[in-house]
Coordinates of C-alpha atoms and ligand atoms in Angstrom, one line a residue:
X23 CA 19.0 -11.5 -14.2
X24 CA 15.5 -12.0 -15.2
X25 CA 13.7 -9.4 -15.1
X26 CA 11.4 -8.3 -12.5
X27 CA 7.5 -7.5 -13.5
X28 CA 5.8 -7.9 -10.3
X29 CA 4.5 -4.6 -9.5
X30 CA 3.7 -3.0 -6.1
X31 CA 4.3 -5.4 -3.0
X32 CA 2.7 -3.0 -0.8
X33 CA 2.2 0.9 0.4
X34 CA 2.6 2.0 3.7
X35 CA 1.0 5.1 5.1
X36 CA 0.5 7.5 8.5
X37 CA -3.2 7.5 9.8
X38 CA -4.6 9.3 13.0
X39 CA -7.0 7.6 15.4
X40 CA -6.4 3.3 15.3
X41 CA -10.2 2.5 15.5
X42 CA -11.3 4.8 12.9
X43 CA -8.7 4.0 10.6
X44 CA -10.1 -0.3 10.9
X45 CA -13.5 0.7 10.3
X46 CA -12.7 2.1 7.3
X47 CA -10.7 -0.2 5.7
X48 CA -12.6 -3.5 7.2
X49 CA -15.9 -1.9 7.6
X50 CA -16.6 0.2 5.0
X51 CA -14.5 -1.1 1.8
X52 CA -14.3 -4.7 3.0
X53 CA -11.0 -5.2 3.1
X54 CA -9.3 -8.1 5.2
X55 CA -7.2 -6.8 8.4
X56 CA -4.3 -9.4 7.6
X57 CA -2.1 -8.3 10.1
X58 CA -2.4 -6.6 13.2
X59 CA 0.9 -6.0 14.6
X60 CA 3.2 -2.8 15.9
X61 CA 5.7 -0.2 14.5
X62 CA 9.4 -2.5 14.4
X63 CA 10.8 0.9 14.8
X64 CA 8.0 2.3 17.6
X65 CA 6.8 -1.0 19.2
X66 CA 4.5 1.5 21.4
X67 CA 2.1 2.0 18.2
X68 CA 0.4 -0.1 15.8
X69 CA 0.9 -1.4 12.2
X70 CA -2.2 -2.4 10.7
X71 CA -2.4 -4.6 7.5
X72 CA -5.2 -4.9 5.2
X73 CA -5.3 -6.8 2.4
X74 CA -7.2 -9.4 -0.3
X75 CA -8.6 -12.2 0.8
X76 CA -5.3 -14.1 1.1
X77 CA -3.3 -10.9 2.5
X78 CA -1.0 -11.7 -1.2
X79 CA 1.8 -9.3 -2.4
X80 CA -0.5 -6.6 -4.0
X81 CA -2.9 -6.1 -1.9
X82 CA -1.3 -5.0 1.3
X83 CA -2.2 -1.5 2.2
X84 CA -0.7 -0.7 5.5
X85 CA -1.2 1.7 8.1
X86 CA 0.9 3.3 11.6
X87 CA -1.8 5.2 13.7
X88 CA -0.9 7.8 15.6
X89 CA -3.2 9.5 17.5
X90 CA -2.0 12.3 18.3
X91 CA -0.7 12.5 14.4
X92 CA -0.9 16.0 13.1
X93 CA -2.6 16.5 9.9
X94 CA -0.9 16.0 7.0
X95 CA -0.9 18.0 3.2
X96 CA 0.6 16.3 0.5
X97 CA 3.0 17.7 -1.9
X98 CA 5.8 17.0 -4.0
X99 CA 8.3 14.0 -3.8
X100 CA 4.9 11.9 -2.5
X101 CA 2.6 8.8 -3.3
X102 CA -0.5 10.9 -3.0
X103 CA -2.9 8.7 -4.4
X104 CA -3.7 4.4 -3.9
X105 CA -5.6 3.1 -6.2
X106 CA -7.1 -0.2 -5.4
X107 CA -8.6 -2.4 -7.5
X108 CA -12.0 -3.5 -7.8
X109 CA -13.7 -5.9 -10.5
X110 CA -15.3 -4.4 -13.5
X111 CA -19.1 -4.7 -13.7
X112 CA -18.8 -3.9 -10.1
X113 CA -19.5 0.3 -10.1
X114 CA -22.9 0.2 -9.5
X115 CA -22.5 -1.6 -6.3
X116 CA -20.3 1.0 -5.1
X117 CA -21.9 4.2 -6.2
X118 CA -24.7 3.1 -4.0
X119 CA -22.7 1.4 -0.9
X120 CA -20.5 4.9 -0.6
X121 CA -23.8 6.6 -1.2
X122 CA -25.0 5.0 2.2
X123 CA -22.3 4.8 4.5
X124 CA -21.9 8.5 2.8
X125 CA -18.5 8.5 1.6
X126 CA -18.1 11.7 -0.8
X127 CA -16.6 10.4 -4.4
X128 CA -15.8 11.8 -7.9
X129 CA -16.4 10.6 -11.1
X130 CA -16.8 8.0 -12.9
X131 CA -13.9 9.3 -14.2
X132 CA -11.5 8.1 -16.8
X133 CA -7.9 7.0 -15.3
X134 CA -5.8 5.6 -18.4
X135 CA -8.7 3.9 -20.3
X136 CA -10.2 2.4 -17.2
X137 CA -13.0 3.9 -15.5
X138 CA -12.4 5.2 -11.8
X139 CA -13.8 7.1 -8.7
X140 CA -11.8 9.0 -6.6
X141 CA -12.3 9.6 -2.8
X142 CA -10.5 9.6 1.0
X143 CA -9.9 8.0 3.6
X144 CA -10.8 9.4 7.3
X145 CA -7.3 11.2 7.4
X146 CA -7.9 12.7 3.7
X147 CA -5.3 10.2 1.9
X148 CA -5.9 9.9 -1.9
X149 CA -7.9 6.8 -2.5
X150 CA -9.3 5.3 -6.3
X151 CA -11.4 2.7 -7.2
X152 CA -10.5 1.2 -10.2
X153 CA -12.7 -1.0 -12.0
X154 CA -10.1 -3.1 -13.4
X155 CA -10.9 -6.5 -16.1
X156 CA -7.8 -7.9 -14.5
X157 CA -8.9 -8.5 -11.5
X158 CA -12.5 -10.0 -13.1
X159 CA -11.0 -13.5 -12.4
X160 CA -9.5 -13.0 -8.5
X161 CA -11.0 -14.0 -5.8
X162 CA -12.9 -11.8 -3.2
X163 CA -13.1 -11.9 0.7
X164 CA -15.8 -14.2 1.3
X165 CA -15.9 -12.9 5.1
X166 CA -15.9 -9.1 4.3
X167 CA -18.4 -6.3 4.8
X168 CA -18.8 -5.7 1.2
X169 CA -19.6 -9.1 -1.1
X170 CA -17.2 -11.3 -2.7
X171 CA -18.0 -10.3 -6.0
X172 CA -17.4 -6.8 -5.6
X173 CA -14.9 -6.4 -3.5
X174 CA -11.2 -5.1 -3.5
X175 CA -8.8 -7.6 -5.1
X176 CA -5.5 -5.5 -4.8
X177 CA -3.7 -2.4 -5.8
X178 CA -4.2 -0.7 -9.0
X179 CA -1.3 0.9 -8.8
X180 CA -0.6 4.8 -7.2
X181 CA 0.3 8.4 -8.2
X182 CA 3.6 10.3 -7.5
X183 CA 3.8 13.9 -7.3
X184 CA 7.0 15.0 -8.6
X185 CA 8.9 17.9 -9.4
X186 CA 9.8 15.5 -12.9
X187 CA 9.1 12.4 -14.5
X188 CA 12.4 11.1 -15.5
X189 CA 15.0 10.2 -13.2
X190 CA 12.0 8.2 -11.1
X191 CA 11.0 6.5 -14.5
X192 CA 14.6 5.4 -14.7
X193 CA 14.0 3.5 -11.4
X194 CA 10.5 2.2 -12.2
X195 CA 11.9 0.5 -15.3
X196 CA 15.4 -0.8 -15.0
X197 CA 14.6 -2.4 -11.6
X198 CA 11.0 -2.9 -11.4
X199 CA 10.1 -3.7 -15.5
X200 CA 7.6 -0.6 -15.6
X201 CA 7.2 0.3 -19.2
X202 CA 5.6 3.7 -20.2
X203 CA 2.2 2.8 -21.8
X204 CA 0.8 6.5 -22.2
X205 CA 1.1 10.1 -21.5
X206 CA -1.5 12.7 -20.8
X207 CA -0.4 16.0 -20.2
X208 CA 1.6 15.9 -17.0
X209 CA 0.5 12.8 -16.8
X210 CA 2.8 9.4 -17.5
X211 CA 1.3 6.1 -17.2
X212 CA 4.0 3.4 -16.1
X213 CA 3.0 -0.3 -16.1
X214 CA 3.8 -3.9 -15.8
X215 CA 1.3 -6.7 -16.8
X216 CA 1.1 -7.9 -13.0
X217 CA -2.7 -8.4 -12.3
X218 CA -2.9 -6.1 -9.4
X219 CA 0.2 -3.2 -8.6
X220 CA 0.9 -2.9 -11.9
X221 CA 0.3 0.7 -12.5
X222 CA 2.4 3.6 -11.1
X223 CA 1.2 7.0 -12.4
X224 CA 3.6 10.1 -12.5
X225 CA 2.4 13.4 -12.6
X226 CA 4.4 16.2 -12.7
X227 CA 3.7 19.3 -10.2
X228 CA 4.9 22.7 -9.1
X229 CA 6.1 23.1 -5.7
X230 CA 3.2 24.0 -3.0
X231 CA 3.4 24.2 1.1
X232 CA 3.3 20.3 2.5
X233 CA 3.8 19.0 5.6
X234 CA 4.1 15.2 6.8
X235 CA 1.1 13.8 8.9
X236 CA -1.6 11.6 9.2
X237 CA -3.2 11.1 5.6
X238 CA 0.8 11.1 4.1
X239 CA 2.1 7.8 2.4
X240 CA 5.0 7.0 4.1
X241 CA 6.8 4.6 0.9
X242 CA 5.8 2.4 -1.4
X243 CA 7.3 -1.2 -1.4
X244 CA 7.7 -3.3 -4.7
X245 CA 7.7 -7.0 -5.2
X246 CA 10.9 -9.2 -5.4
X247 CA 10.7 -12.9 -5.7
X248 CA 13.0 -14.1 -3.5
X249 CA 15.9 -12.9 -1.3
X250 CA 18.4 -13.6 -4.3
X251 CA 16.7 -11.2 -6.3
X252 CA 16.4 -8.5 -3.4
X253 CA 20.1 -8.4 -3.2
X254 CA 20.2 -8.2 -7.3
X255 CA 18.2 -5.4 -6.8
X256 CA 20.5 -3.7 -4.0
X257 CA 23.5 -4.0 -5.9
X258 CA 21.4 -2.3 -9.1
X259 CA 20.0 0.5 -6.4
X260 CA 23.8 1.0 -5.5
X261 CA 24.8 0.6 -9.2
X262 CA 22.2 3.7 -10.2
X263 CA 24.1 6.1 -7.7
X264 CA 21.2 5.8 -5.1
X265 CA 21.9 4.2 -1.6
X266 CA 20.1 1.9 -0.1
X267 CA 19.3 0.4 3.3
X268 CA 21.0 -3.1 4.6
X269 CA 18.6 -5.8 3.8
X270 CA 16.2 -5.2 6.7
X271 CA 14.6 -8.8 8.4
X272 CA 10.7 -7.4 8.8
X273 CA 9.4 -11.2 9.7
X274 CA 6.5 -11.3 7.2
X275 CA 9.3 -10.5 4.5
X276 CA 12.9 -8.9 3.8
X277 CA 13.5 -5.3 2.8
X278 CA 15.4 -2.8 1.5
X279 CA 14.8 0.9 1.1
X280 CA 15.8 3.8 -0.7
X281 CA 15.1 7.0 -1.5
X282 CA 13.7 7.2 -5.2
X283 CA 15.2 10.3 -7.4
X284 CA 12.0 12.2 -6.9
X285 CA 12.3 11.8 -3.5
X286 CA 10.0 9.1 -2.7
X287 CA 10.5 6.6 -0.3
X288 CA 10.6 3.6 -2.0
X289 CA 11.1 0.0 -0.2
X290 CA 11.8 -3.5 -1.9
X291 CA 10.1 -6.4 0.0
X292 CA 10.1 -10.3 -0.9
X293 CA 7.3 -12.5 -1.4
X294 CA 7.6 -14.6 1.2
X295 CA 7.7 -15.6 4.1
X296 CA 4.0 -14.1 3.8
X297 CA 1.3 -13.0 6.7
X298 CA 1.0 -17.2 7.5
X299 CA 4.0 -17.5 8.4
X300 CA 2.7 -16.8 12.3
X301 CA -1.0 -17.5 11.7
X302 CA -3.1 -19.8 10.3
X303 CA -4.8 -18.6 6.9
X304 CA -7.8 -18.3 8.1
X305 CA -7.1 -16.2 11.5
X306 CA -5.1 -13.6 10.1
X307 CA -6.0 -10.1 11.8
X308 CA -7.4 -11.4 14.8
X309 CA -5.0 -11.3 17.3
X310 CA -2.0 -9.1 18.2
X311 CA 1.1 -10.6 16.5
X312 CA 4.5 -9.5 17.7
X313 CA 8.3 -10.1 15.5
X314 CA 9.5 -12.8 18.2
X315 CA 12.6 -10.5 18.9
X316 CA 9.6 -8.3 20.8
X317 CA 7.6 -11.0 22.0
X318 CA 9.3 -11.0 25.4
X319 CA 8.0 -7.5 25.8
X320 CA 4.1 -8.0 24.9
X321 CA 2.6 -7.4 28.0
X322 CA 4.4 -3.5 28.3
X323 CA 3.6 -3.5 24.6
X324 CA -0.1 -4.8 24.8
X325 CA -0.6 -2.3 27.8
X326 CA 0.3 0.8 25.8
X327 CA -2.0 0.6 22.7
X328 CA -5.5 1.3 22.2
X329 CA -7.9 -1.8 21.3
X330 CA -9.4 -1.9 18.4
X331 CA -12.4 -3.6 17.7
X332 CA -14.1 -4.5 14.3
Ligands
ZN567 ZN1 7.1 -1.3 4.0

């Protein structure tokens, strides 16, 4: 089997209020709301995608609001921080854009030999801008809030709080191709040479009071080619002692989860079918798209959620 180098596919996480949570993403860091659809396993709620300017494996940093969602405080056996990706001469621009729209950051700060600022989101997730070379040469969201040129092209990569490194490492690089490229204290830097989700961070913590909620990653999905190399993948999950899910249809592409030794949810999702496979390119986001196993209940479904307008 070859072996797989593709990095993050995408991260999922809980937010609170619908509205709030797409102004933030589309309004204020200019990403593309690729997908607007609703939880497969709670049609009653959202899922909200954003993404790059082509909604690519990478970039997709997606979202179930729940109003009513408690909040959350992160702890061990979580992803609690995303880093996205942003091109390099670009920190200028966004020292004084979150100075406007008066988005509290820290930093410049120095994340593995690239420079970074740290901040959150509405429901106090983890967020980092990374201003990442790699992504110099990718193409921006020529329709966004925040110009092309500047604007997020993907993950970085994210941070696990774990009790310890190892046994998650193990996962990270015999299935995934991670290789550790540097270690800072309790830090350990895992990458792949993927131009965006190619950089998981592991930092080891002690145990301190958590509690799931909005703000709370709920997994973090990694890239498979195909659906020949998903099922690889399984057997290898099952081969490692860890158990995974069926291979799980979710429409835009096929899954499988498991839980990761440090207990973090992890998920394995295929490149394909992709966000067009049930809207034109150039629409994505814009109107309510159902699985079509749900599509005979859209008008109970459409009645129940909030709109959301940005
Ligand atoms: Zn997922």
């Amino acid at each position: 089997m070859k072996t797989n180098k593709k990095g993050i596919h995408h991260i999922t996480a809980i937010s609170g209020d619908a509205q709030r949570n797409a102004e933030f993403y589309v309004k204020k860091l200019g990403m593309r709301l690729v997908k607007k659809s609703v939880n497969q396993d709670d049609p009653g709620t959202y899922h909200l995608f954003y993404g790059n300017a082509n909604g690519s494996p990478g970039s997709g940093l997606t979202f179930f609001p729940w109003q009513m969602a408690i909040q959350g405080k992160p702890g061990l056996g979580e992803a609690v921080t995303v880093a996205l990706a942003v091109p390099s001469g670009s920190i200028d621009y966004w020292a004084e854009h979150f100075g406007e729209e008066g988005i509290d950051f820290d930093g410049p700060y120095d994340r593995f030999g690239q420079q970074a600022i740290g901040f959150k989101d509405p429901d106090l997730m983890g967020l980092e801008l990374v201003f990442d070379e790699q992504v110099d040469s990718l193409p921006g969201w020529e329709k966004g809030s925040v110009p092309a040129e500047y604007g997020i092209r993907g993950f970085r990569g994210t941070t696990l709080l774990l009790s310890e490194h190892e046994s998650t490492a193990q996962v990270l690089t015999n299935l995934f191709g991670f290789e550790e490229t540097a270690r800072e204290e309790n830090r350990w830097h895992y990458t792949t040479d993927a131009p965006i989700g190619g950089s998981v961070i592991i930092e080891e913590g002690e145990h301190k009071p958590s509690s799931n909620g909005r703000g709370i990653v709920h997994h973090v999905a990694f890239r498979a080619s195909d659906d020949d190399e998903l099922k690889e993948l399984r057997q290898k999950i099952i081969d490692m002692g860890l158990h995974p899910s069926d291979v799980i249809d979710r429409h835009w592409f096929h899954s499988v989860y498991f839980r990761s030794p440090g207990g973090v949810l992890f998920e394995i999702a295929t490149d394909g079918p992709g966000y067009d496979v049930d809207e034109e390119p150039d629409k994505l986001g814009q109107k309510l798209i159902l699985p079509p196993w749900l599509e005979s209940k859209r008008e109970k479904i459409e009645k129940r959620l909030p709109e959301i307008r940005v």
